[in-house]
Backbone as CSV, one residue per row, in Angstrom:
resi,resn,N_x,N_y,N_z,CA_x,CA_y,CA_z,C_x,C_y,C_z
1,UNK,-5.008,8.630,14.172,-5.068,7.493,15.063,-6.336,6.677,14.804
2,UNK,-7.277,7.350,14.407,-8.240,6.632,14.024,-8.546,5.560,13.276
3,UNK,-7.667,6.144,11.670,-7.330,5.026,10.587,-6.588,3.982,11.172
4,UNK,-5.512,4.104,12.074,-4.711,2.762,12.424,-6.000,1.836,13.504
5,UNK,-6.893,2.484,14.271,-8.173,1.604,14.884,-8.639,0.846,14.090
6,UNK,-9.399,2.015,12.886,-10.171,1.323,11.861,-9.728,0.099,10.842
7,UNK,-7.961,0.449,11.005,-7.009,-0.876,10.226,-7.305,-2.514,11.230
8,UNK,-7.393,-2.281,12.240,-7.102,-3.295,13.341,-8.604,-3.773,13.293
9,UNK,-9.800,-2.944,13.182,-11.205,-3.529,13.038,-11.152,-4.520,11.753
10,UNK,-10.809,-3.713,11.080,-10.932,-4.152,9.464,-10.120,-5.834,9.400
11,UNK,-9.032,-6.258,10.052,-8.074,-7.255,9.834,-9.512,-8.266,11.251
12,UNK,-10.030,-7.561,12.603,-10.640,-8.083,13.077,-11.920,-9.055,12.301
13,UNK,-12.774,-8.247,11.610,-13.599,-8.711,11.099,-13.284,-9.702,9.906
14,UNK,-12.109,-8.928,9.085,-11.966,-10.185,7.950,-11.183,-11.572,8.687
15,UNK,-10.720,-11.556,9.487,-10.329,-12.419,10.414,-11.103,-13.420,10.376
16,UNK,-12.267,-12.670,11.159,-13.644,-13.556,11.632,-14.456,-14.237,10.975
17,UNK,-14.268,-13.953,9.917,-15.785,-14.100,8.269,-14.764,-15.038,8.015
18,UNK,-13.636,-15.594,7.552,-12.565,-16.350,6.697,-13.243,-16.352,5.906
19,UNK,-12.932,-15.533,4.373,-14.146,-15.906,3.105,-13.151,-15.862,2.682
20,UNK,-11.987,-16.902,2.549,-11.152,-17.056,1.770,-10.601,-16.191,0.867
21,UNK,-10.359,-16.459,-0.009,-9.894,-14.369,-1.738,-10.297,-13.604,-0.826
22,UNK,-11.338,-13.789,-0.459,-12.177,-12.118,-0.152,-11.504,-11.524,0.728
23,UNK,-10.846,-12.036,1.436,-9.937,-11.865,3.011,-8.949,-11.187,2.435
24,UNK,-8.379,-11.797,1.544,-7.063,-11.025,0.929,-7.645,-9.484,0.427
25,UNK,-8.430,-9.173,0.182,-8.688,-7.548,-0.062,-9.076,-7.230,1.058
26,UNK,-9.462,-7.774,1.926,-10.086,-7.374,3.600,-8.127,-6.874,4.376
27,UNK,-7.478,-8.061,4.205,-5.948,-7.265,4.475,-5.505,-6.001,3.840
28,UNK,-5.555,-6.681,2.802,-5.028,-5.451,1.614,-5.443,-3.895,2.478
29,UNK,-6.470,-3.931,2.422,-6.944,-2.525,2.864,-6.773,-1.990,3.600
30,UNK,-7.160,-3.039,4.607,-6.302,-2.593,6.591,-5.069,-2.129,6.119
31,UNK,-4.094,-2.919,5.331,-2.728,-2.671,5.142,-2.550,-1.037,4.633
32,UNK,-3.519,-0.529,3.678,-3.619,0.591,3.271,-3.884,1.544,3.700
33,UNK,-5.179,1.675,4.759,-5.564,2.557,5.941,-5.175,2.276,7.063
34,UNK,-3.735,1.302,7.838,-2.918,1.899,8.595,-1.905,2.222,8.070
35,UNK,-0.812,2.078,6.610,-0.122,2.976,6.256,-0.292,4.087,6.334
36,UNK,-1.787,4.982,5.722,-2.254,6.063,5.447,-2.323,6.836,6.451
37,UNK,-2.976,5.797,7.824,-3.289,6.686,9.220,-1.876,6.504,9.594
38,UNK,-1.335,5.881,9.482,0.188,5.914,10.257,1.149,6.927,10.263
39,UNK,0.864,7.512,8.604,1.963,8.396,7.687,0.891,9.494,8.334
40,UNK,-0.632,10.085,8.550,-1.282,11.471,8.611,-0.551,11.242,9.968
41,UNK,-0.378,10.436,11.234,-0.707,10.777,12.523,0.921,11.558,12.796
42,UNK,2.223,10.715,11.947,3.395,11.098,12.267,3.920,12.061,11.085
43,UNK,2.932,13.053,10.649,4.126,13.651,9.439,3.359,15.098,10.416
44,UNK,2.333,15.340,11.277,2.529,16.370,12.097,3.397,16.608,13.134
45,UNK,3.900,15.490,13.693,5.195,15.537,14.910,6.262,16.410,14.182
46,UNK,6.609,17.937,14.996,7.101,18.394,14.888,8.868,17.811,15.095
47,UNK,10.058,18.410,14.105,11.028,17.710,14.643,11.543,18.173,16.164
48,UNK,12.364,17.725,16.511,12.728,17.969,17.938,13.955,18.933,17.332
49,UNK,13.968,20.117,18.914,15.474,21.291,18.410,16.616,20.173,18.880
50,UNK,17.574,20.996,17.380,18.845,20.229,17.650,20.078,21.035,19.059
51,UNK,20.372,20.175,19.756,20.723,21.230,21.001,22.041,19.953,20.451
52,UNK,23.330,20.850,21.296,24.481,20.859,21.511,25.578,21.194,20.319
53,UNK,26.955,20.286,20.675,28.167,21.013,19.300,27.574,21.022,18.033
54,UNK,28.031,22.364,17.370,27.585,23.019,16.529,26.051,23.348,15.795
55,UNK,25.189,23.201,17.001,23.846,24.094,16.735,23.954,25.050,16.744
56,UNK,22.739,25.773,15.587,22.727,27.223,15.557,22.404,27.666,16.324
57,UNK,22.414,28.920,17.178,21.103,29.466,17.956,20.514,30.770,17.379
């Protein structure tokens, strides 16, 4: 959860500076460290049990 914060700072600040090109790697990255934090925070969610017709028990 952190990386997706640190994505939203990162798009904040390059936001703020507008240094034109430079901005575009200022996205880029956010774009990269909330994929990254997005994919660590949801690949621990366990799946949910499958309940009803034809579950195992």
């Amino acid at each position: 959860m952190t990386m997706v914060f640190l994505a939203l700072a990162i798009v904040g600040v390059t936001a703020y500076l507008h240094l034109g090109w430079w901005s575009l790697i200022g996205y880029a990255v956010a774009a990269v460290v909330a994929v990254v934090g997005g994919w660590l925070l949801f690949k621990d969610v366990p799946e949910p049990p499958h309940s009803g017709p034809g579950a195992s028990r």
